[in-house]
PDB file of C-alpha atoms and ligand atoms in Angstrom:
ATOM      1  CA  MET B1161       0.000   0.000   0.000  1.00 86.00           C
ATOM      2  CA  ILE B1162       1.493   3.365  -1.005  1.00 93.00           C
ATOM      3  CA  PHE B1163      -0.612   5.493   1.355  1.00 97.00           C
ATOM      4  CA  PRO B1164      -1.468   3.390   4.423  1.00 97.00           C
ATOM      5  CA  ASN B1165      -2.110   6.425   6.626  1.00 97.00           C
ATOM      6  CA  VAL B1166      -4.105   8.632   4.264  1.00 98.00           C
ATOM      7  CA  ARG B1167      -7.890   8.437   4.423  1.00 98.00           C
ATOM      8  CA  ILE B1168     -10.586  10.046   2.324  1.00 99.00           C
ATOM      9  CA  VAL B1169     -13.618  11.049   4.390  1.00 99.00           C
ATOM     10  CA  LEU B1170     -16.965  11.617   2.641  1.00 98.00           C
ATOM     11  CA  VAL B1171     -19.439  13.445   4.856  1.00 98.00           C
ATOM     12  CA  GLU B1172     -23.169  12.604   4.603  1.00 98.00           C
ATOM     13  CA  THR B1173     -23.028  11.733   0.919  1.00 98.00           C
ATOM     14  CA  SER B1174     -26.558  11.602  -0.491  1.00 98.00           C
ATOM     15  CA  HIS B1175     -25.940   9.719  -3.744  1.00 98.00           C
ATOM     16  CA  PRO B1176     -24.383   6.238  -3.425  1.00 98.00           C
ATOM     17  CA  GLY B1177     -23.143   6.509  -7.034  1.00 98.00           C
ATOM     18  CA  ASN B1178     -20.825   9.257  -5.839  1.00 98.00           C
ATOM     19  CA  ILE B1179     -19.431   6.926  -3.179  1.00 98.00           C
ATOM     20  CA  GLY B1180     -18.599   4.307  -5.808  1.00 98.00           C
ATOM     21  CA  ALA B1181     -17.143   6.857  -8.212  1.00 98.00           C
ATOM     22  CA  SER B1182     -15.040   8.337  -5.392  1.00 98.00           C
ATOM     23  CA  ALA B1183     -13.746   4.861  -4.509  1.00 98.00           C
ATOM     24  CA  ARG B1184     -12.695   4.355  -8.119  1.00 98.00           C
ATOM     25  CA  ALA B1185     -11.038   7.798  -8.266  1.00 98.00           C
ATOM     26  CA  MET B1186      -9.126   6.930  -5.094  1.00 98.00           C
ATOM     27  CA  LYS B1187      -7.963   3.498  -6.172  1.00 98.00           C
ATOM     28  CA  ASN B1188      -6.828   4.851  -9.556  1.00 98.00           C
ATOM     29  CA  MET B1189      -4.510   7.085  -7.524  1.00 98.00           C
ATOM     30  CA  ALA B1190      -3.389   4.337  -5.105  1.00 98.00           C
ATOM     31  CA  ILE B1191      -5.360   5.649  -2.114  1.00 98.00           C
ATOM     32  CA  THR B1192      -7.608   3.013  -0.572  1.00 98.00           C
ATOM     33  CA  ASN B1193      -8.814   4.042   2.906  1.00 98.00           C
ATOM     34  CA  LEU B1194     -12.369   5.326   2.637  1.00 98.00           C
ATOM     35  CA  VAL B1195     -14.395   6.565   5.606  1.00 98.00           C
ATOM     36  CA  LEU B1196     -18.089   7.422   5.234  1.00 98.00           C
ATOM     37  CA  VAL B1197     -19.741   9.701   7.769  1.00 98.00           C
ATOM     38  CA  SER B1198     -23.479   8.881   7.958  1.00 98.00           C
ATOM     39  CA  PRO B1199     -24.019   8.194   4.238  1.00 98.00           C
ATOM     40  CA  GLN B1200     -27.696   8.563   3.284  1.00 98.00           C
ATOM     41  CA  ARG B1201     -27.866   5.320   1.245  1.00 97.00           C
ATOM     42  CA  PHE B1202     -25.199   2.735   1.929  1.00 98.00           C
ATOM     43  CA  PRO B1203     -24.574  -0.101   1.175  1.00 97.00           C
ATOM     44  CA  ASP B1204     -26.210   0.322  -2.213  1.00 97.00           C
ATOM     45  CA  GLU B1205     -26.026  -1.271  -5.664  1.00 98.00           C
ATOM     46  CA  GLN B1206     -25.219   2.098  -7.226  1.00 98.00           C
ATOM     47  CA  ALA B1207     -22.047   2.411  -5.164  1.00 98.00           C
ATOM     48  CA  LEU B1208     -20.840  -0.989  -6.368  1.00 98.00           C
ATOM     49  CA  PHE B1209     -21.860  -0.255  -9.969  1.00 98.00           C
ATOM     50  CA  ARG B1210     -19.858   2.973 -10.125  1.00 98.00           C
ATOM     51  CA  ALA B1211     -16.852   1.535  -8.294  1.00 98.00           C
ATOM     52  CA  VAL B1212     -16.198  -1.030 -11.085  1.00 98.00           C
ATOM     53  CA  SER B1213     -12.818  -2.484 -10.045  1.00 98.00           C
ATOM     54  CA  ALA B1214     -12.662  -0.575  -6.785  1.00 98.00           C
ATOM     55  CA  LEU B1215     -15.233  -2.818  -5.084  1.00 98.00           C
ATOM     56  CA  ASP B1216     -12.673  -3.587  -2.385  1.00 98.00           C
ATOM     57  CA  VAL B1217     -12.454   0.105  -1.452  1.00 98.00           C
ATOM     58  CA  VAL B1218     -16.247   0.307  -1.131  1.00 98.00           C
ATOM     59  CA  ASN B1219     -16.567  -2.980   0.723  1.00 98.00           C
ATOM     60  CA  GLU B1220     -13.830  -2.080   3.174  1.00 98.00           C
ATOM     61  CA  ALA B1221     -15.107   1.464   3.740  1.00 98.00           C
ATOM     62  CA  LYS B1222     -15.554   2.329   7.394  1.00 98.00           C
ATOM     63  CA  VAL B1223     -18.902   3.878   8.293  1.00 98.00           C
ATOM     64  CA  VAL B1224     -18.998   6.257  11.279  1.00 98.00           C
ATOM     65  CA  ASP B1225     -21.502   8.673  12.833  1.00 98.00           C
ATOM     66  CA  SER B1226     -19.539  11.904  12.968  1.00 98.00           C
ATOM     67  CA  VAL B1227     -16.583  13.794  11.527  1.00 98.00           C
ATOM     68  CA  GLU B1228     -15.041  13.756  15.027  1.00 97.00           C
ATOM     69  CA  GLU B1229     -15.044   9.974  14.963  1.00 98.00           C
ATOM     70  CA  ALA B1230     -13.634   9.874  11.420  1.00 98.00           C
ATOM     71  CA  ILE B1231     -10.620  12.025  12.311  1.00 98.00           C
ATOM     72  CA  VAL B1232     -10.123  11.230  16.002  1.00 98.00           C
ATOM     73  CA  ASP B1233      -6.560   9.891  15.558  1.00 98.00           C
ATOM     74  CA  CYS B1234      -5.509  12.233  12.728  1.00 98.00           C
ATOM     75  CA  GLN B1235      -2.627  14.670  13.015  1.00 97.00           C
ATOM     76  CA  LEU B1236      -3.321  16.431   9.748  1.00 97.00           C
ATOM     77  CA  VAL B1237      -6.864  17.215   8.620  1.00 98.00           C
ATOM     78  CA  ILE B1238      -7.567  18.959   5.328  1.00 98.00           C
ATOM     79  CA  GLY B1239     -11.044  20.120   4.272  1.00 98.00           C
ATOM     80  CA  THR B1240     -12.076  20.689   0.680  1.00 98.00           C
ATOM     81  CA  SER B1241     -14.405  23.541  -0.052  1.00 95.00           C
ATOM     82  CA  ALA B1242     -15.948  24.999  -3.178  1.00 91.00           C
ATOM     83  CA  ARG B1243     -16.416  28.449  -1.665  1.00 81.00           C
ATOM     84  CA  GLY B1244     -14.693  30.851   0.722  1.00 74.00           C
ATOM     85  CA  ARG B1245     -15.984  31.196   4.290  1.00 73.00           C
ATOM     86  CA  ARG B1246     -16.533  34.171   6.566  1.00 74.00           C
ATOM     87  CA  ILE B1247     -13.426  33.646   8.669  1.00 81.00           C
ATOM     88  CA  PRO B1248     -10.689  32.781   6.169  1.00 89.00           C
ATOM     89  CA  TRP B1249      -8.613  29.722   7.013  1.00 93.00           C
ATOM     90  CA  PRO B1250      -5.074  28.742   5.962  1.00 94.00           C
ATOM     91  CA  MET B1251      -5.423  27.617   2.355  1.00 95.00           C
ATOM     92  CA  LEU B1252      -3.599  25.156   0.135  1.00 96.00           C
ATOM     93  CA  ASP B1253      -3.953  24.765  -3.588  1.00 96.00           C
ATOM     94  CA  PRO B1254      -4.417  21.180  -4.825  1.00 98.00           C
ATOM     95  CA  LYS B1255      -0.713  20.772  -5.624  1.00 98.00           C
ATOM     96  CA  GLY B1256       0.305  22.148  -2.218  1.00 97.00           C
ATOM     97  CA  CYS B1257      -2.230  19.799  -0.644  1.00 98.00           C
ATOM     98  CA  GLY B1258      -0.647  16.819  -2.418  1.00 98.00           C
ATOM     99  CA  GLU B1259       2.811  17.836  -1.207  1.00 96.00           C
ATOM    100  CA  LYS B1260       1.628  18.375   2.365  1.00 96.00           C
ATOM    101  CA  VAL B1261      -0.138  15.025   2.470  1.00 97.00           C
ATOM    102  CA  VAL B1262       2.928  13.204   1.143  1.00 96.00           C
ATOM    103  CA  ALA B1263       5.285  15.053   3.496  1.00 93.00           C
ATOM    104  CA  GLU B1264       3.275  14.314   6.628  1.00 94.00           C
ATOM    105  CA  SER B1265       1.984  10.854   5.845  1.00 95.00           C
ATOM    106  CA  GLY B1266       5.542   9.890   4.934  1.00 92.00           C
ATOM    107  CA  GLU B1267       6.506  10.847   8.458  1.00 90.00           C
ATOM    108  CA  GLY B1268       3.924   8.418   9.811  1.00 91.00           C
ATOM    109  CA  HIS B1269       1.185  10.902  10.639  1.00 94.00           C
ATOM    110  CA  GLU B1270      -2.434   9.952  10.106  1.00 97.00           C
ATOM    111  CA  VAL B1271      -3.937  12.235   7.464  1.00 98.00           C
ATOM    112  CA  ALA B1272      -7.596  12.840   6.587  1.00 98.00           C
ATOM    113  CA  ILE B1273      -8.993  14.730   3.615  1.00 99.00           C
ATOM    114  CA  LEU B1274     -12.648  15.698   4.047  1.00 98.00           C
ATOM    115  CA  PHE B1275     -15.260  16.083   1.313  1.00 98.00           C
ATOM    116  CA  GLY B1276     -18.692  17.562   1.934  1.00 98.00           C
ATOM    117  CA  ARG B1277     -22.320  16.927   1.043  1.00 98.00           C
ATOM    118  CA  GLU B1278     -23.399  17.266  -2.579  1.00 98.00           C
ATOM    119  CA  ASP B1279     -25.894  20.035  -1.754  1.00 97.00           C
ATOM    120  CA  ARG B1280     -24.236  21.966   1.081  1.00 96.00           C
ATOM    121  CA  GLY B1281     -20.565  20.993   1.298  1.00 96.00           C
ATOM    122  CA  LEU B1282     -18.945  20.904   4.753  1.00 96.00           C
ATOM    123  CA  SER B1283     -20.401  22.919   7.645  1.00 95.00           C
ATOM    124  CA  ASN B1284     -18.375  25.730   9.189  1.00 93.00           C
ATOM    125  CA  GLN B1285     -18.001  23.645  12.331  1.00 94.00           C
ATOM    126  CA  GLU B1286     -16.551  20.766  10.282  1.00 96.00           C
ATOM    127  CA  LEU B1287     -14.215  23.085   8.394  1.00 95.00           C
ATOM    128  CA  GLN B1288     -12.983  24.504  11.692  1.00 94.00           C
ATOM    129  CA  GLN B1289     -11.653  21.075  12.619  1.00 96.00           C
ATOM    130  CA  CYS B1290      -9.273  21.241   9.657  1.00 97.00           C
ATOM    131  CA  HIS B1291      -5.731  22.566   9.602  1.00 97.00           C
ATOM    132  CA  PHE B1292      -6.032  23.676   6.001  1.00 97.00           C
ATOM    133  CA  HIS B1293      -8.706  24.207   3.407  1.00 96.00           C
ATOM    134  CA  VAL B1294      -8.221  23.320  -0.227  1.00 97.00           C
ATOM    135  CA  ASN B1295     -10.053  24.906  -3.092  1.00 96.00           C
ATOM    136  CA  ILE B1296      -9.864  23.527  -6.616  1.00 97.00           C
ATOM    137  CA  PRO B1297      -9.653  26.542  -8.919  1.00 96.00           C
ATOM    138  CA  THR B1298     -12.537  26.628 -11.412  1.00 96.00           C
ATOM    139  CA  GLY B1299     -14.221  28.847 -13.954  1.00 95.00           C
ATOM    140  CA  GLU B1300     -16.062  31.701 -12.252  1.00 93.00           C
ATOM    141  CA  ALA B1301     -19.503  30.725 -13.479  1.00 95.00           C
ATOM    142  CA  TYR B1302     -19.567  27.310 -11.745  1.00 95.00           C
ATOM    143  CA  SER B1303     -17.212  26.489  -8.880  1.00 95.00           C
ATOM    144  CA  SER B1304     -18.791  23.327  -7.519  1.00 96.00           C
ATOM    145  CA  LEU B1305     -17.400  20.073  -8.919  1.00 97.00           C
ATOM    146  CA  ASN B1306     -19.152  16.755  -8.709  1.00 98.00           C
ATOM    147  CA  LEU B1307     -18.032  15.123  -5.455  1.00 98.00           C
ATOM    148  CA  ALA B1308     -16.160  12.202  -7.072  1.00 98.00           C
ATOM    149  CA  MET B1309     -14.465  14.548  -9.515  1.00 98.00           C
ATOM    150  CA  ALA B1310     -13.207  16.675  -6.646  1.00 98.00           C
ATOM    151  CA  VAL B1311     -11.913  13.464  -5.001  1.00 98.00           C
ATOM    152  CA  GLN B1312     -10.188  12.626  -8.299  1.00 98.00           C
ATOM    153  CA  VAL B1313      -8.395  15.971  -8.565  1.00 98.00           C
ATOM    154  CA  ILE B1314      -7.135  15.879  -4.971  1.00 98.00           C
ATOM    155  CA  CYS B1315      -6.059  12.210  -5.060  1.00 98.00           C
ATOM    156  CA  TYR B1316      -4.317  12.840  -8.391  1.00 98.00           C
ATOM    157  CA  GLU B1317      -2.257  15.601  -6.781  1.00 98.00           C
ATOM    158  CA  VAL B1318      -1.352  13.362  -3.847  1.00 98.00           C
ATOM    159  CA  LEU B1319      -0.059  10.632  -6.133  1.00 98.00           C
ATOM    160  CA  GLN B1320       1.778  13.117  -8.369  1.00 98.00           C
ATOM    161  CA  ALA B1321       3.519  14.587  -5.326  1.00 97.00           C
ATOM    162  CA  LYS B1322       4.548  11.091  -4.271  1.00 96.00           C
ATOM    163  CA  LEU B1323       5.849  10.231  -7.741  1.00 96.00           C
ATOM    164  CA  ALA B1324       7.725  13.555  -7.886  1.00 95.00           C
ATOM    165  CA  GLY B1325       9.436  12.587  -4.636  1.00 91.00           C
ATOM    166  CA  ALA B1326       8.017  15.386  -2.457  1.00 74.00           C
ATOM    167  CA  PRO B1327      10.332  15.742   0.542  1.00 78.00           C
ATOM    168  CA  GLU B1328       9.249  14.177   3.819  1.00 73.00           C
ATOM    169  CA  GLN B1329       9.444  16.428   6.807  1.00 72.00           C
ATOM    170  CA  SER B1330      10.648  15.636  10.286  1.00 80.00           C
ATOM    171  CA  TRP B1331       9.879  16.918  13.760  1.00 86.00           C
ATOM    172  CA  ASP B1332      11.117  15.532  17.078  1.00 89.00           C
ATOM    173  CA  MET B1333       7.601  14.950  18.471  1.00 91.00           C
ATOM    174  CA  ASP B1334       4.349  13.668  17.032  1.00 91.00           C
ATOM    175  CA  TYR B1335       1.829  16.377  16.308  1.00 94.00           C
ATOM    176  CA  ALA B1336      -1.283  16.406  18.464  1.00 97.00           C
ATOM    177  CA  SER B1337      -4.185  14.333  17.169  1.00 97.00           C
ATOM    178  CA  SER B1338      -7.610  15.732  16.460  1.00 97.00           C
ATOM    179  CA  ALA B1339      -8.880  14.185  19.729  1.00 97.00           C
ATOM    180  CA  ASP B1340      -6.018  15.840  21.706  1.00 97.00           C
ATOM    181  CA  MET B1341      -6.964  19.178  20.163  1.00 97.00           C
ATOM    182  CA  GLU B1342     -10.667  18.778  20.968  1.00 97.00           C
ATOM    183  CA  ARG B1343      -9.760  18.055  24.616  1.00 97.00           C
ATOM    184  CA  LEU B1344      -7.544  21.140  24.653  1.00 98.00           C
ATOM    185  CA  TYR B1345     -10.338  23.349  23.256  1.00 98.00           C
ATOM    186  CA  GLU B1346     -12.792  22.040  25.863  1.00 98.00           C
ATOM    187  CA  HIS B1347     -10.307  22.630  28.667  1.00 98.00           C
ATOM    188  CA  LEU B1348      -9.406  26.072  27.314  1.00 98.00           C
ATOM    189  CA  GLU B1349     -13.042  27.106  26.982  1.00 97.00           C
ATOM    190  CA  GLU B1350     -13.866  25.957  30.549  1.00 97.00           C
ATOM    191  CA  THR B1351     -10.859  27.846  31.862  1.00 98.00           C
ATOM    192  CA  LEU B1352     -11.674  31.026  29.935  1.00 98.00           C
ATOM    193  CA  ILE B1353     -15.177  30.872  31.413  1.00 97.00           C
ATOM    194  CA  GLN B1354     -13.722  30.258  34.880  1.00 96.00           C
ATOM    195  CA  VAL B1355     -11.500  33.351  34.714  1.00 96.00           C
ATOM    196  CA  GLY B1356     -14.315  35.481  33.266  1.00 96.00           C
ATOM    197  CA  PHE B1357     -12.718  36.079  29.868  1.00 97.00           C
ATOM    198  CA  HIS B1358     -15.305  34.142  27.879  1.00 96.00           C
ATOM    199  CA  ASP B1359     -19.074  34.483  28.139  1.00 96.00           C
ATOM    200  CA  PRO B1360     -20.754  31.338  26.744  1.00 94.00           C
ATOM    201  CA  ASP B1361     -23.979  33.354  26.312  1.00 95.00           C
ATOM    202  CA  ASN B1362     -22.136  35.782  24.062  1.00 93.00           C
ATOM    203  CA  PRO B1363     -19.419  33.625  22.476  1.00 90.00           C
ATOM    204  CA  ARG B1364     -18.780  35.809  19.403  1.00 91.00           C
ATOM    205  CA  GLN B1365     -16.070  34.139  17.328  1.00 93.00           C
ATOM    206  CA  LEU B1366     -13.675  33.565  20.238  1.00 96.00           C
ATOM    207  CA  MET B1367     -13.381  29.770  20.042  1.00 96.00           C
ATOM    208  CA  THR B1368     -13.298  29.851  16.240  1.00 95.00           C
ATOM    209  CA  ARG B1369     -10.418  32.303  16.321  1.00 96.00           C
ATOM    210  CA  LEU B1370      -8.575  30.285  18.951  1.00 97.00           C
ATOM    211  CA  ARG B1371      -9.054  27.147  16.879  1.00 96.00           C
ATOM    212  CA  ARG B1372      -7.627  28.922  13.884  1.00 96.00           C
ATOM    213  CA  LEU B1373      -4.661  30.117  15.949  1.00 97.00           C
ATOM    214  CA  PHE B1374      -3.822  26.617  17.214  1.00 97.00           C
ATOM    215  CA  ASN B1375      -4.465  25.036  13.824  1.00 95.00           C
ATOM    216  CA  ARG B1376      -1.915  27.420  12.367  1.00 94.00           C
ATOM    217  CA  ILE B1377       0.670  26.552  15.011  1.00 94.00           C
ATOM    218  CA  ARG B1378       0.191  22.763  14.790  1.00 93.00           C
ATOM    219  CA  PRO B1379       1.196  22.015  18.406  1.00 96.00           C
ATOM    220  CA  ASP B1380       2.970  18.723  19.118  1.00 96.00           C
ATOM    221  CA  GLN B1381       2.050  16.335  21.938  1.00 95.00           C
ATOM    222  CA  MET B1382       4.592  17.801  24.368  1.00 97.00           C
ATOM    223  CA  GLU B1383       3.314  21.330  23.752  1.00 97.00           C
ATOM    224  CA  ILE B1384      -0.260  20.166  24.326  1.00 97.00           C
ATOM    225  CA  SER B1385       0.701  18.619  27.688  1.00 97.00           C
ATOM    226  CA  ILE B1386       2.381  21.879  28.686  1.00 98.00           C
ATOM    227  CA  LEU B1387      -0.694  23.908  27.730  1.00 98.00           C
ATOM    228  CA  ARG B1388      -3.038  21.507  29.526  1.00 98.00           C
ATOM    229  CA  GLY B1389      -0.752  21.705  32.587  1.00 98.00           C
ATOM    230  CA  ILE B1390      -0.909  25.501  32.558  1.00 98.00           C
ATOM    231  CA  LEU B1391      -4.718  25.390  32.313  1.00 98.00           C
ATOM    232  CA  SER B1392      -4.906  22.905  35.217  1.00 98.00           C
ATOM    233  CA  SER B1393      -2.792  25.248  37.358  1.00 98.00           C
ATOM    234  CA  ILE B1394      -5.201  28.071  36.574  1.00 97.00           C
ATOM    235  CA  ASN B1395      -8.181  25.819  37.373  1.00 97.00           C
ATOM    236  CA  ARG B1396      -6.690  25.068  40.797  1.00 97.00           C
ATOM    237  CA  LEU B1397      -6.456  28.786  41.707  1.00 94.00           C
ATOM    238  CA  ASP B1398     -10.197  28.786  42.461  1.00 73.00           C
ATOM    239  CA  ASN B1399      -9.945  26.051  45.086  1.00 63.00           C
TER     240      ASN B1399
HETATM  241  N1  SAH Z1786     -22.841  23.227  -3.116  1.00 95.02           N
HETATM  242  C1  SAH Z1786     -21.765  22.890  -2.233  1.00 95.02           C
HETATM  243  C2  SAH Z1786     -20.689  22.173  -2.980  1.00 95.02           C
HETATM  244  C3  SAH Z1786     -20.791  20.734  -2.796  1.00 95.02           C
HETATM  245  S1  SAH Z1786     -19.840  19.838  -3.921  1.00 95.02           S
HETATM  246  C4  SAH Z1786     -21.192  24.132  -1.611  1.00 95.02           C
HETATM  247  O1  SAH Z1786     -21.523  25.210  -2.035  1.00 95.02           O
HETATM  248  O2  SAH Z1786     -20.383  24.015  -0.697  1.00 95.02           O
HETATM  249  C5  SAH Z1786     -19.448  18.446  -2.920  1.00 95.02           C
HETATM  250  C6  SAH Z1786     -18.065  18.450  -2.365  1.00 95.02           C
HETATM  251  O3  SAH Z1786     -17.111  18.326  -3.420  1.00 95.02           O
HETATM  252  C7  SAH Z1786     -17.649  19.701  -1.608  1.00 95.02           C
HETATM  253  O4  SAH Z1786     -18.108  19.684  -0.284  1.00 95.02           O
HETATM  254  C8  SAH Z1786     -16.138  19.554  -1.659  1.00 95.02           C
HETATM  255  O5  SAH Z1786     -15.710  18.577  -0.740  1.00 95.02           O
HETATM  256  C9  SAH Z1786     -15.934  19.031  -3.082  1.00 95.02           C
HETATM  257  N2  SAH Z1786     -15.740  20.119  -4.045  1.00 95.02           N
HETATM  258  C10 SAH Z1786     -16.561  20.471  -5.062  1.00 95.02           C
HETATM  259  N3  SAH Z1786     -16.054  21.505  -5.748  1.00 95.02           N
HETATM  260  C11 SAH Z1786     -14.890  21.836  -5.162  1.00 95.02           C
HETATM  261  C12 SAH Z1786     -13.882  22.823  -5.399  1.00 95.02           C
HETATM  262  N4  SAH Z1786     -13.988  23.714  -6.389  1.00 95.02           N
HETATM  263  N5  SAH Z1786     -12.815  22.853  -4.585  1.00 95.02           N
HETATM  264  C13 SAH Z1786     -12.693  21.973  -3.567  1.00 95.02           C
HETATM  265  N6  SAH Z1786     -13.604  21.022  -3.288  1.00 95.02           N
HETATM  266  C14 SAH Z1786     -14.678  20.945  -4.062  1.00 95.02           C
END
């Protein structure tokens, strides 16, 4: 397997044909781990029909209930999006995405690339769990690709980066996983409420902005323990 620790995550796909076509697009590009978050119709004949010789990818797809569950152990999460969002996020172009995925998966990190619903894409909350967003440049008149075609473009870039020998990167610690980060955000939010900095009844964009800050920094596991330790010391001040 060329990409054992890269997974493609399809969120609440409505048409099973798109699941099969995505599986084929993946396998053509040597990526085989497919995770389905609450697909509307699955298993389904249409998925198998469109997968053709990628039946194994469809049959081995993991079905989960939430994006959180799909990315819980991931150290790099990339979200694909057809349109810009209100709070801009660090962006990659498809080629940069391919290089990033190869660099980090080559280092042993678990990587997820998220694709949204056919009608509404990914929610803001789902996009905020990503380190980077990727947009596939399109003609101005129509920016939304068919789901499986978007999967094809991104997986193509991942394989091209691998074939081009994109450099692997190295860091002395593992990056925090998505689950570590969610625990940090919970702890941080509780602490900010405790010290009176954050009003949950008037949250504004505080947690979104803090998420964006930490996503940009990409803390490692040691740094997360230090931050959690600092928060615990603050929590104890009230006792
Ligand atoms: N109407 C939706 C688009 C859904 S297309 C919207 O406005 O958000 C289904 C999925 O295909 C998207 O969620 C995204 O994962 C992917 N996709 C489609 N076009 C894309 C593009 N130009 N760039 C990146 N991803 C795209």
